[in-house]
Coordinates of C-alpha atoms and ligand atoms in Angstrom, one line a residue:
M1 CA -6.7 3.3 -15.7
I2 CA -6.2 7.1 -14.9
R3 CA -8.8 9.3 -16.2
F4 CA -8.6 13.0 -16.0
E5 CA -11.8 14.6 -17.3
D6 CA -11.7 18.8 -17.5
V7 CA -10.0 18.8 -14.4
S8 CA -9.0 22.2 -12.4
V9 CA -7.3 22.8 -9.2
T10 CA -7.6 25.8 -7.1
Y11 CA -5.9 26.4 -3.9
D12 CA -7.1 27.9 -1.0
G13 CA -6.3 31.7 -1.3
A14 CA -5.2 31.5 -5.1
A15 CA -6.8 33.6 -7.1
E16 CA -6.2 31.6 -10.6
P17 CA -6.5 27.7 -10.6
T18 CA -3.1 26.2 -10.4
V19 CA -4.1 23.8 -13.0
Q20 CA -7.0 23.9 -15.4
G21 CA -8.8 21.7 -18.3
V22 CA -6.5 18.8 -18.2
D23 CA -8.1 16.1 -19.8
F24 CA -5.9 12.9 -20.3
E25 CA -5.9 8.9 -19.8
V26 CA -3.3 6.7 -19.1
P27 CA -4.2 3.5 -20.2
E28 CA -3.3 0.0 -18.3
G29 CA 0.2 -1.0 -18.4
E30 CA 2.2 2.5 -19.7
L31 CA 4.5 4.4 -18.4
V32 CA 3.7 8.2 -18.6
L33 CA 6.3 11.0 -18.0
L34 CA 4.8 14.2 -16.9
V35 CA 7.0 16.9 -18.2
G36 CA 7.0 20.7 -17.6
P37 CA 9.0 23.9 -16.1
S38 CA 9.0 24.1 -12.3
G39 CA 5.8 25.4 -10.7
V40 CA 3.5 24.4 -13.6
G41 CA 1.6 22.1 -11.4
K42 CA 3.0 18.4 -12.1
S43 CA 2.9 17.6 -8.5
T44 CA -0.7 18.7 -8.4
V45 CA -1.8 16.6 -11.2
L46 CA 0.2 13.7 -9.4
G47 CA -1.6 14.6 -5.9
A48 CA -5.1 14.2 -7.6
V49 CA -4.5 10.5 -8.7
S50 CA -3.8 9.7 -5.2
G51 CA -6.3 11.7 -3.5
L52 CA -3.8 14.1 -1.9
V53 CA -5.6 16.9 -3.5
P54 CA -7.7 18.1 -2.4
H55 CA -8.0 16.1 0.7
F56 CA -4.8 17.1 2.5
T57 CA -3.5 19.8 0.4
G58 CA -7.0 21.8 1.1
G59 CA -8.2 24.2 -2.2
T60 CA -11.2 22.9 -4.9
L61 CA -11.0 20.1 -7.5
R62 CA -13.5 20.6 -10.1
G63 CA -14.0 18.0 -13.1
R64 CA -13.5 14.1 -12.5
V65 CA -10.3 12.5 -11.6
T66 CA -10.7 8.5 -11.6
V67 CA -8.2 5.7 -11.0
A68 CA -9.4 1.9 -11.7
G69 CA -13.1 3.8 -12.1
R70 CA -12.5 4.9 -8.2
D71 CA -13.2 8.7 -8.3
T72 CA -10.5 10.6 -6.0
R73 CA -12.7 13.2 -4.9
T74 CA -15.2 10.4 -2.9
H75 CA -12.2 8.5 -2.4
K76 CA -10.0 9.2 0.2
P77 CA -6.2 8.7 0.0
R78 CA -6.4 5.6 2.2
E79 CA -9.4 3.9 0.4
L80 CA -7.3 4.6 -3.0
A81 CA -3.9 2.7 -1.0
D82 CA -4.9 -0.8 -2.5
V83 CA -4.6 0.5 -5.7
V84 CA -2.2 3.4 -6.0
G85 CA 1.5 3.5 -4.4
T86 CA 2.8 7.0 -4.2
V87 CA 6.4 8.5 -3.9
G88 CA 6.7 11.8 -3.1
Q89 CA 9.6 14.4 -3.4
D90 CA 10.6 14.0 0.6
P91 CA 10.9 10.2 1.1
L92 CA 12.2 11.0 4.8
S93 CA 8.6 12.9 5.6
H94 CA 6.9 10.0 4.5
F95 CA 8.3 7.2 6.6
V96 CA 6.2 5.7 9.2
T97 CA 8.4 3.0 10.8
D98 CA 12.3 3.3 12.0
T99 CA 14.2 0.4 10.2
V100 CA 14.7 -0.4 6.3
E101 CA 12.4 -3.7 6.7
D102 CA 9.5 -2.5 8.5
E103 CA 9.0 0.4 6.1
L104 CA 9.1 -2.4 3.5
A105 CA 6.1 -4.6 5.0
Y106 CA 4.6 -1.7 6.2
G107 CA 1.9 -1.3 3.5
M108 CA 1.5 -4.7 2.6
E109 CA 0.8 -5.0 6.8
S110 CA -1.9 -2.0 6.3
L111 CA -3.7 -3.9 2.9
G112 CA -3.8 -7.6 5.7
L113 CA -1.6 -9.5 3.5
P114 CA -0.6 -13.1 4.5
P115 CA 3.1 -13.1 6.3
A116 CA 4.2 -15.5 3.6
V117 CA 3.5 -13.5 1.2
M118 CA 5.1 -10.4 2.9
R119 CA 8.2 -12.0 4.2
R120 CA 8.6 -13.0 0.3
R121 CA 8.0 -9.5 -1.1
V122 CA 10.3 -8.1 1.1
E123 CA 13.2 -10.1 0.8
E124 CA 12.5 -9.6 -3.3
T125 CA 12.7 -5.9 -3.0
L126 CA 15.9 -5.8 -0.9
D127 CA 17.4 -8.0 -3.5
L128 CA 15.7 -6.1 -6.3
L129 CA 17.2 -2.4 -5.4
G130 CA 20.2 -3.5 -3.5
L131 CA 18.9 -2.8 -0.3
A132 CA 20.0 -6.0 1.8
P133 CA 22.4 -5.0 3.6
L134 CA 21.0 -2.3 4.8
R135 CA 17.6 -4.2 6.2
D136 CA 18.4 -3.5 9.6
R137 CA 19.3 0.1 9.3
S138 CA 17.1 2.7 11.1
L139 CA 15.9 5.1 8.0
A140 CA 17.3 8.2 10.1
T141 CA 21.0 6.7 9.1
L142 CA 21.0 6.3 5.4
S143 CA 22.0 8.5 2.8
G144 CA 19.3 10.4 0.7
G145 CA 20.0 8.1 -1.8
Q146 CA 19.4 4.9 0.3
Q147 CA 16.2 6.6 1.8
Q148 CA 14.8 7.7 -1.7
R149 CA 15.2 3.6 -2.5
V150 CA 13.3 2.8 0.8
A151 CA 10.8 4.8 -0.4
I152 CA 10.6 3.6 -3.7
G153 CA 10.8 0.0 -2.4
S154 CA 7.9 0.5 0.1
V155 CA 5.5 1.2 -2.9
L156 CA 6.9 -1.9 -5.1
T157 CA 5.8 -4.6 -2.1
P158 CA 1.9 -4.4 -2.2
H159 CA 1.9 -4.8 -5.8
P160 CA -0.8 -1.8 -6.9
E161 CA -1.9 -1.5 -10.0
V162 CA -1.1 2.0 -10.1
L163 CA 2.4 4.0 -9.3
V164 CA 2.7 7.7 -8.9
L165 CA 6.1 9.0 -9.0
D166 CA 7.2 12.8 -8.2
E167 CA 10.8 12.8 -9.0
P168 CA 11.7 9.2 -8.3
T169 CA 15.4 9.1 -9.0
S170 CA 16.3 12.9 -7.9
A171 CA 18.7 11.6 -5.0
L172 CA 19.9 8.9 -6.8
D173 CA 23.0 7.8 -8.2
P174 CA 23.2 7.3 -12.0
A175 CA 23.6 3.7 -11.8
A176 CA 21.0 3.2 -9.3
A177 CA 18.5 5.5 -11.1
E178 CA 18.9 3.1 -14.2
E179 CA 18.3 0.1 -11.8
V180 CA 15.3 1.6 -10.7
L181 CA 13.8 2.8 -14.4
A182 CA 14.4 -0.8 -15.3
V183 CA 12.8 -2.2 -12.4
L184 CA 9.6 -0.1 -13.3
Q185 CA 9.5 -0.9 -16.8
R186 CA 9.6 -4.8 -16.2
L187 CA 6.4 -4.2 -13.8
V188 CA 5.0 -2.1 -16.7
H189 CA 6.1 -4.6 -19.5
D190 CA 5.7 -8.2 -17.3
L191 CA 2.6 -7.4 -14.7
G192 CA 0.8 -4.5 -16.3
T193 CA 1.6 -1.9 -13.6
T194 CA 0.3 1.7 -15.1
V195 CA 2.9 4.7 -14.2
L196 CA 2.7 8.4 -14.3
M197 CA 6.0 9.9 -13.3
A198 CA 7.0 13.4 -13.3
E199 CA 10.8 14.1 -13.2
H200 CA 13.2 17.4 -14.0
R201 CA 16.2 14.9 -15.0
L202 CA 14.6 13.8 -18.5
E203 CA 18.3 12.7 -20.0
R204 CA 17.2 9.9 -17.3
V205 CA 13.8 9.2 -18.0
I206 CA 12.7 9.9 -21.1
Q207 CA 13.7 6.5 -23.3
Y208 CA 11.4 4.8 -20.7
A209 CA 8.4 6.5 -21.2
D210 CA 5.6 5.5 -23.7
Q211 CA 3.9 8.6 -23.9
V212 CA 4.8 12.2 -22.5
A213 CA 2.2 14.3 -21.0
L214 CA 3.6 17.7 -21.2
L215 CA 2.6 20.8 -19.0
P216 CA 4.4 23.7 -21.0
A217 CA 3.2 26.8 -19.3
P218 CA 1.1 27.4 -15.4
G219 CA -2.1 27.5 -16.9
A220 CA -1.6 26.1 -20.2
R221 CA -3.6 22.9 -21.3
L222 CA -2.0 19.5 -20.8
R223 CA -0.8 17.8 -24.3
M224 CA 0.1 14.6 -24.5
G225 CA 2.1 12.5 -27.5
T226 CA 4.8 9.8 -28.0
P227 CA 8.0 11.6 -26.8
A228 CA 9.3 12.3 -30.0
E229 CA 6.2 14.4 -30.6
M230 CA 6.3 15.8 -27.1
M231 CA 10.1 17.0 -27.5
A232 CA 9.6 18.5 -30.4
E233 CA 7.6 21.2 -28.9
S234 CA 8.5 21.1 -24.8
P235 CA 10.4 24.1 -23.3
V236 CA 12.4 21.3 -21.4
Y237 CA 14.3 18.8 -23.1
P238 CA 17.7 16.8 -22.1
P239 CA 21.0 17.7 -23.7
V240 CA 20.4 14.7 -26.3
V241 CA 17.5 16.9 -27.6
D242 CA 19.0 20.1 -27.8
L243 CA 22.0 18.4 -29.9
G244 CA 19.8 16.9 -31.6
R245 CA 17.7 20.2 -32.8
L246 CA 21.6 22.0 -33.1
A247 CA 22.8 19.7 -35.8
G248 CA 19.5 19.5 -37.2
W249 CA 18.7 15.9 -37.1
D250 CA 15.1 14.9 -38.0
P251 CA 13.6 12.9 -36.7
L252 CA 15.0 14.1 -32.7
P253 CA 17.0 11.1 -31.3
L254 CA 15.6 10.8 -27.5
T255 CA 19.0 8.2 -26.5
V256 CA 22.7 8.3 -26.7
R257 CA 22.6 5.3 -29.0
D258 CA 20.2 6.8 -31.5
A259 CA 22.3 10.3 -31.4
R260 CA 25.5 8.1 -31.6
R261 CA 24.8 6.6 -34.9
R262 CA 23.6 10.2 -36.2
A263 CA 27.0 11.8 -35.1
G264 CA 29.4 10.9 -37.8
D265 CA 29.2 14.4 -39.7
L266 CA 29.4 16.1 -36.4
R267 CA 32.4 14.5 -35.0
D268 CA 34.3 15.1 -38.5
Q269 CA 33.1 18.9 -38.3
L270 CA 34.3 19.2 -34.5
A271 CA 37.7 17.5 -35.1
G272 CA 40.6 19.1 -33.7
R273 CA 38.4 22.0 -32.1
I274 CA 38.5 21.5 -28.5
P275 CA 41.6 21.6 -26.6
K276 CA 42.8 18.7 -24.6
D277 CA 42.6 20.0 -21.2
N278 CA 38.7 20.7 -22.1
A279 CA 37.5 22.4 -19.1
P280 CA 34.0 24.2 -19.2
A281 CA 35.6 27.1 -17.6
A282 CA 38.1 27.2 -19.9
A283 CA 35.9 27.2 -23.0
D284 CA 34.9 30.6 -22.1
G285 CA 38.4 31.9 -21.4
G286 CA 39.4 29.8 -18.1
P287 CA 38.2 30.0 -14.7
A288 CA 39.8 32.9 -12.7
P289 CA 41.6 31.6 -9.4
Q290 CA 42.3 34.4 -7.2
G291 CA 43.2 35.0 -3.4
P292 CA 40.2 33.8 -1.1
P293 CA 37.3 36.6 -1.3
A294 CA 38.7 40.1 0.3
P295 CA 37.1 40.2 3.7
D296 CA 35.9 43.9 3.5
H297 CA 34.5 43.6 -0.3
E298 CA 32.0 45.7 -1.4
T299 CA 28.7 44.3 -1.7
E300 CA 27.0 45.6 -4.7
T301 CA 23.4 44.7 -5.1
G302 CA 20.2 45.3 -6.8
G303 CA 19.2 45.0 -10.7
A304 CA 16.3 43.5 -12.5
G305 CA 15.9 39.7 -12.8
G306 CA 17.5 37.7 -15.6
N307 CA 16.3 36.3 -18.2
P308 CA 15.5 32.5 -17.2
G309 CA 18.5 30.2 -19.3
T310 CA 20.7 33.0 -19.5
P311 CA 22.0 33.9 -16.5
R312 CA 23.1 37.7 -16.1
R313 CA 26.3 38.5 -14.3
R314 CA 25.7 39.2 -10.8
R315 CA 26.8 42.3 -9.2
A316 CA 26.4 40.9 -5.8
F317 CA 29.2 38.6 -5.8
R318 CA 32.4 40.6 -7.3
T319 CA 35.0 41.2 -4.9
R320 CA 37.9 43.2 -5.7
P321 CA 40.6 41.5 -6.9
T322 CA 42.8 39.9 -4.9
P323 CA 46.5 38.8 -6.0
P324 CA 46.6 35.1 -7.1
A325 CA 47.3 33.3 -3.8
T326 CA 49.3 30.0 -3.0
V327 CA 46.3 29.9 -0.1
H328 CA 44.8 26.5 0.5
I329 CA 40.9 26.9 1.9
A330 CA 40.7 23.8 3.1
D331 CA 43.2 20.6 4.0
V332 CA 42.3 17.4 4.8
T333 CA 44.9 15.0 5.9
A334 CA 44.4 10.9 6.3
L335 CA 40.7 11.4 7.2
S336 CA 38.7 8.7 8.5
V337 CA 35.1 9.3 9.8
R338 CA 33.1 6.2 11.5
R339 CA 29.4 6.3 12.0
A340 CA 28.3 3.9 14.2
H341 CA 29.2 0.4 12.5
V342 CA 29.7 2.4 9.4
H343 CA 33.2 3.5 7.6
A344 CA 32.1 6.4 5.5
L345 CA 35.2 8.0 5.2
R346 CA 38.4 6.3 4.8
H347 CA 41.9 8.2 4.5
I348 CA 41.0 11.1 2.8
D349 CA 43.6 13.3 1.8
L350 CA 42.5 16.8 -0.2
T351 CA 43.4 20.5 -0.3
V352 CA 40.9 23.0 -1.6
R353 CA 42.2 26.3 -3.5
P354 CA 40.4 29.7 -3.8
G355 CA 38.2 29.7 -7.3
E356 CA 38.3 26.1 -7.6
T357 CA 34.6 24.2 -8.4
I358 CA 34.5 20.8 -7.4
A359 CA 32.3 18.0 -8.1
L360 CA 31.8 15.4 -5.3
M361 CA 30.7 12.2 -7.2
G362 CA 29.9 8.2 -6.3
R363 CA 27.3 6.0 -5.8
N364 CA 24.6 6.5 -3.1
G365 CA 26.2 6.4 0.3
A366 CA 29.6 6.5 -1.0
G367 CA 30.7 9.7 1.6
K368 CA 29.6 12.9 -0.4
S369 CA 27.3 14.2 2.5
T370 CA 29.8 13.0 5.3
L371 CA 32.6 15.2 3.8
L372 CA 30.6 17.9 3.1
N373 CA 29.1 17.8 6.9
T374 CA 33.0 17.4 7.9
L375 CA 34.4 20.3 6.4
V376 CA 31.6 22.6 8.2
G377 CA 32.1 21.0 11.4
L378 CA 29.2 19.0 12.0
V379 CA 30.9 15.8 12.0
A380 CA 34.1 15.6 13.7
P381 CA 36.9 13.3 12.1
S382 CA 37.4 10.0 13.7
T383 CA 41.1 10.2 12.7
G384 CA 43.5 12.3 10.8
T385 CA 42.6 15.9 10.4
V386 CA 40.8 18.6 8.5
Q387 CA 41.5 22.5 8.6
V388 CA 39.5 24.9 7.0
G389 CA 41.2 28.5 7.3
G390 CA 43.9 27.5 8.8
A391 CA 41.5 26.0 12.1
P392 CA 39.4 22.7 12.6
P393 CA 36.0 23.1 11.6
H394 CA 34.2 20.8 14.5
R395 CA 36.4 22.7 17.3
T396 CA 35.6 27.0 15.8
P397 CA 33.0 28.8 17.2
P398 CA 30.0 28.9 15.2
R399 CA 30.5 33.0 15.0
D400 CA 33.7 32.6 13.3
L401 CA 32.8 29.7 11.2
V402 CA 30.5 30.8 9.2
R403 CA 32.9 33.1 7.9
R404 CA 35.0 30.5 7.0
V405 CA 32.8 27.9 5.3
G406 CA 29.1 27.6 4.8
L407 CA 27.2 24.5 3.5
V408 CA 23.5 24.7 2.0
P409 CA 22.2 21.2 2.9
Q410 CA 20.2 18.4 1.0
E411 CA 16.6 19.6 2.0
P412 CA 17.4 23.7 2.3
R413 CA 14.5 23.9 4.8
D414 CA 16.7 22.4 7.4
L415 CA 18.6 25.6 7.4
L416 CA 15.3 27.6 7.6
Y417 CA 13.8 28.7 10.8
A418 CA 11.8 31.8 10.7
D419 CA 8.2 32.6 9.6
T420 CA 9.1 35.1 6.6
V421 CA 11.8 35.8 4.5
A422 CA 12.7 39.3 6.1
A423 CA 12.8 37.6 9.4
E424 CA 15.1 35.0 8.1
C425 CA 17.4 37.5 6.6
R426 CA 17.8 39.3 10.0
A427 CA 18.7 36.3 12.0
A428 CA 21.5 35.5 9.4
D429 CA 22.9 39.3 9.3
K430 CA 22.8 38.9 13.2
D431 CA 24.7 35.2 13.1
A432 CA 27.2 36.5 10.2
A433 CA 27.7 39.8 12.3
A434 CA 26.8 41.6 8.7
A435 CA 25.6 44.9 8.1
P436 CA 22.1 45.0 8.4
G437 CA 20.8 44.6 4.9
T438 CA 22.9 42.4 3.4
C439 CA 21.2 39.1 3.3
R440 CA 17.9 40.6 2.0
A441 CA 20.0 42.5 -1.0
L442 CA 21.1 39.2 -1.6
V443 CA 17.6 37.8 -1.9
T444 CA 16.9 40.4 -3.8
D445 CA 19.7 39.7 -6.4
L446 CA 18.7 35.9 -6.4
L447 CA 15.2 36.0 -6.1
P448 CA 13.9 39.2 -7.5
G449 CA 10.2 40.2 -6.4
V450 CA 9.8 37.5 -3.2
S451 CA 8.0 39.4 -0.4
D452 CA 9.5 40.0 2.8
D453 CA 6.2 38.2 3.9
T454 CA 6.2 35.1 2.3
H455 CA 6.7 32.1 4.6
P456 CA 9.7 30.2 3.1
R457 CA 7.7 26.9 3.4
D458 CA 5.6 28.8 0.7
L459 CA 8.4 29.3 -1.8
S460 CA 9.1 26.8 -4.3
E461 CA 11.7 24.3 -4.2
G462 CA 13.9 26.5 -6.1
Q463 CA 13.3 29.5 -4.6
R464 CA 13.9 27.9 -1.1
L465 CA 17.1 27.1 -2.3
A466 CA 17.6 30.6 -3.2
L467 CA 16.9 31.9 0.1
A468 CA 19.1 29.1 1.8
L469 CA 22.3 29.8 -0.5
A470 CA 21.8 33.8 0.7
V471 CA 21.5 33.2 4.0
V472 CA 24.6 31.4 3.7
L473 CA 26.2 33.5 1.4
T474 CA 25.6 36.5 3.7
A475 CA 28.6 35.6 5.8
R476 CA 31.0 35.5 2.5
P477 CA 32.3 32.0 3.5
P478 CA 35.6 31.4 1.1
L479 CA 34.5 28.1 1.1
L480 CA 30.9 27.1 -0.2
L481 CA 29.4 23.5 0.2
L482 CA 26.1 22.5 -1.6
D483 CA 24.6 19.4 -1.2
E484 CA 22.4 18.0 -4.4
P485 CA 21.6 21.6 -5.4
T486 CA 19.9 20.7 -8.4
R487 CA 17.0 18.4 -6.8
G488 CA 13.4 19.7 -8.0
L489 CA 15.3 22.5 -10.2
D490 CA 14.5 22.6 -14.1
Y491 CA 16.8 23.5 -16.6
A492 CA 16.2 26.9 -16.4
A493 CA 16.8 27.2 -12.9
K494 CA 19.5 24.8 -13.1
A495 CA 21.6 27.6 -15.6
R496 CA 20.7 30.4 -13.2
L497 CA 22.4 28.4 -10.0
V498 CA 25.5 27.6 -13.0
G499 CA 25.2 31.4 -13.3
L500 CA 26.0 32.2 -10.1
L501 CA 28.1 29.7 -8.9
T502 CA 30.4 30.7 -12.0
D503 CA 30.3 34.3 -10.7
L504 CA 31.0 33.1 -6.9
A505 CA 34.2 31.0 -8.4
A506 CA 35.7 33.9 -10.3
A507 CA 35.5 36.3 -7.7
G508 CA 37.6 33.6 -5.6
H509 CA 35.2 31.5 -3.6
A510 CA 36.0 27.6 -3.5
I511 CA 32.8 25.8 -4.3
M512 CA 32.6 22.0 -3.5
L513 CA 28.9 20.2 -4.6
A514 CA 28.2 16.8 -3.8
T515 CA 26.1 16.3 -7.2
H516 CA 24.4 13.0 -8.8
D517 CA 23.6 15.5 -11.5
V518 CA 26.5 14.7 -14.3
E519 CA 25.1 17.4 -16.9
L520 CA 25.4 19.9 -13.9
A521 CA 29.0 18.7 -13.1
A522 CA 29.9 18.8 -17.0
E523 CA 28.9 22.6 -17.0
L524 CA 30.3 23.6 -13.9
A525 CA 33.1 22.1 -12.4
H526 CA 36.6 22.4 -13.0
R527 CA 37.5 19.3 -10.9
V528 CA 35.6 16.2 -9.9
I529 CA 36.1 13.9 -6.9
L530 CA 34.8 10.8 -7.5
L531 CA 34.2 8.7 -4.2
A532 CA 33.7 5.3 -3.8
E533 CA 32.9 3.7 -0.3
G534 CA 34.6 6.1 1.3
E535 CA 37.7 6.7 -0.3
V536 CA 38.8 8.9 -3.2
I537 CA 39.3 6.5 -6.5
A538 CA 39.9 9.6 -9.1
D539 CA 40.5 13.0 -8.6
G540 CA 41.1 15.9 -11.5
P541 CA 40.3 17.4 -14.4
A542 CA 36.2 17.6 -15.1
A543 CA 37.2 16.1 -18.2
E544 CA 39.4 13.5 -17.9
V545 CA 37.5 11.9 -14.8
I546 CA 34.0 12.3 -15.7
T547 CA 34.4 11.5 -19.6
S548 CA 36.5 8.0 -18.7
S549 CA 33.4 6.9 -16.7
P550 CA 30.3 5.5 -18.2
S551 CA 28.3 6.0 -15.1
F552 CA 28.9 9.8 -14.9
A553 CA 29.5 10.7 -18.3
P554 CA 27.5 13.4 -19.7
Q555 CA 25.2 12.5 -22.8
V556 CA 27.5 14.7 -24.8
S557 CA 30.8 13.4 -23.9
K558 CA 29.1 9.6 -24.4
I559 CA 27.3 10.9 -28.1
L560 CA 30.9 12.4 -29.1
A561 CA 33.3 10.2 -27.8
P562 CA 36.0 10.0 -28.2
Q563 CA 36.3 13.4 -28.4
R564 CA 36.1 14.9 -25.3
W565 CA 33.4 17.2 -25.4
L566 CA 31.5 17.9 -22.1
T567 CA 28.3 20.2 -22.9
V568 CA 25.9 21.5 -26.1
A569 CA 26.8 24.8 -25.1
Q570 CA 30.8 24.1 -26.1
V571 CA 29.6 22.4 -29.1
R572 CA 27.5 25.2 -30.0
K573 CA 30.3 27.9 -29.5
A574 CA 32.9 25.9 -31.6
L575 CA 30.4 25.4 -34.4
S576 CA 29.6 29.3 -34.3
Ligands
ATP601 N1 -0.7 22.8 -1.0 C1 -0.8 24.1 -1.5 N2 -1.0 25.3 -1.3 C2 -1.0 26.5 -2.3 N3 -0.2 26.5 -3.3 C3 0.4 25.6 -3.7 C4 0.3 24.2 -2.5 N4 0.8 22.8 -3.1 C5 1.6 23.8 -4.5 N5 1.3 25.1 -4.6 C6 1.4 26.3 -5.8 O1 0.6 25.6 -6.7 C7 2.0 26.0 -8.2 C8 2.3 24.5 -8.8 O2 3.0 23.5 -7.8 P1 3.6 22.5 -7.8 O3 4.1 22.2 -7.0 O4 2.4 21.5 -8.3 O5 4.3 22.1 -9.6 P2 5.5 22.0 -10.0 O6 5.1 21.6 -11.6 O7 5.3 20.3 -9.5 O8 6.6 22.2 -9.7 P3 8.5 21.5 -9.0 O9 8.7 20.9 -10.9 O10 9.3 22.7 -8.7 O11 8.0 20.3 -8.6 C9 3.2 26.3 -7.2 O12 3.1 28.1 -7.8 C10 3.1 26.4 -5.8 O13 3.2 27.5 -5.2
ATP602 N1 24.3 8.5 11.6 C1 24.8 7.1 11.1 N2 25.0 5.8 11.8 C2 25.2 5.1 10.8 N3 25.8 5.4 9.3 C3 25.3 6.4 8.9 C4 25.0 7.4 9.4 N4 25.3 8.8 8.3 C5 25.4 8.2 7.5 N5 25.7 6.6 7.2 C6 26.2 5.9 6.3 O1 27.7 6.5 5.6 C7 27.6 6.5 4.6 C8 28.3 7.2 3.7 O2 26.8 8.6 3.6 P1 26.7 9.4 2.9 O3 25.7 10.5 3.4 O4 28.3 10.4 3.5 O5 26.5 8.8 1.7 P2 26.5 10.1 0.7 O6 27.5 9.7 -0.8 O7 26.3 11.5 0.6 O8 25.1 9.6 -0.3 P3 23.9 9.7 -1.2 O9 24.5 10.0 -2.5 O10 22.8 8.5 -1.1 O11 23.6 11.0 -0.2 C9 26.2 5.6 4.0 O12 26.8 3.9 4.1 C10 25.3 6.0 5.1 O13 24.3 4.8 5.5

């Protein structure tokens, strides 16, 4: 159904092809998962199937790509639309209508399907993806995950023979991701739909794949095989595979179920080794809650790049030791927020202290982004109070606010306006009234090798996140908020982010991150707050809150339950 014959793609201005010698086939009725580290060219391969590469992106495609017999170099995306449905990384930028129902119907309208068929399929898809309560909503008011569900629904309604999906579950909560993947599997099994999907969170998707296509490194040949064969050699792999390698299990388990069957001996070896109040930082010597970062602390920067996956200590974030503080960085009391007719938050009470890393979790639309936006003053409380650094953020002048709290939004590009990295940094220094060069020094520490002249648009997803983080950190806000910071990041980039945030927390910053990435929460969070329909339904140590939740438990904790392990790193440490 999809055939690549010795394909290479070279973008305009690039010295080398981004992908080369790509030769593979996806048979009808199979789900093939495209796997590889960030920047190896997965989106480029997917784009060559839908025709976006090279028709929209520019550049040169050599070799031949055919989809259902049509050559994508001679057929524009429009001429492939009846066979290929595509979901890209950023749903909002692809929406063409204003409301959920219209968006679900749009693809069918363009294909001229009869109104009765369109009506039936819209209803089916609303039910299938849990979108019925949102059918009349404006797309712009939906939460990130709700938008991603609409984007997926809108490519399903025309019943294309081929689906091309670029990180389709990146904004979905774990349960929604399972539901969407089960729907895809049904289409593959029952209707013979062919699916090619790239995804970084392999723990979510590997068990649904018939085959894995692996791009192991930039410029390397694409290899294809069964998921088990490819995971044995892949440089990126989910925690279940990591644990399997550590324990020497052969064949490697790909699912929690496989691993649980093998884990008896490992559980025996680990019995009694983990402290009851297990927390990731505790395993490494405990969190270091101190006072908030001293305003006059040194800005030590510089240093060479770290080895991906082994975060080095970052000098830039060391602060002078401050005495233990009982200070509250933020206080939220009886907070409720209504947005249009939606109760986005209800009766929230919470306190944030220096040195805490808090993961905010919950289903799509639970109110996580709204809470972060309220803490940073973008949304005002409908009732109740919010105090950050002793003042209500929505009434604090921006110049003062940036020194109390900073938010890295779901789309880091929403924070970046300038044409170059250097200009972005000059603006950040000015906004934060920081010494000239402060932001640039942070960028150097986070992104060694990025040139001043690079346009933020040309940075990779992970690099853009790092720049946005540097912009926010320029003002040294005691409270750092991050909304879904691991979208588009591979495991190595995630490990670097974990290293950085751990250092910031140790330096006394409080960190709150909204995330669906249960593995990230397991590695990083001291405390987890679960939201449901705008209310806090659990608030406590990560080990307690997430290990007891079937949806939010990380793989290792499911495999080794009833013992409360969170990460493979903890197990590795205990065994050694
Ligand atoms: N339109 C474009 N013009 C120029 N270079 C591009 C373009 N699109 C992608 N690239 C470059 O091609 C390389 C591969 O990018 P691509 O997005 O295909 O990788 P990826 O494996 O999908 O990465 P990720 O997992 O981060 O999404 C990157 O270095 C990227 O900067
Ligand atoms: N401007 C708005 N008008 C109406 N409703 C809104 C608006 N913004 C958000 N909402 C609704 O408020 C609720 C909470 O949204 P929020 O973005 O805080 O959820 P979330 O937990 O961050 O979701 P996700 O995990 O999908 O990102 C959702 O039901 C959303 O549709």
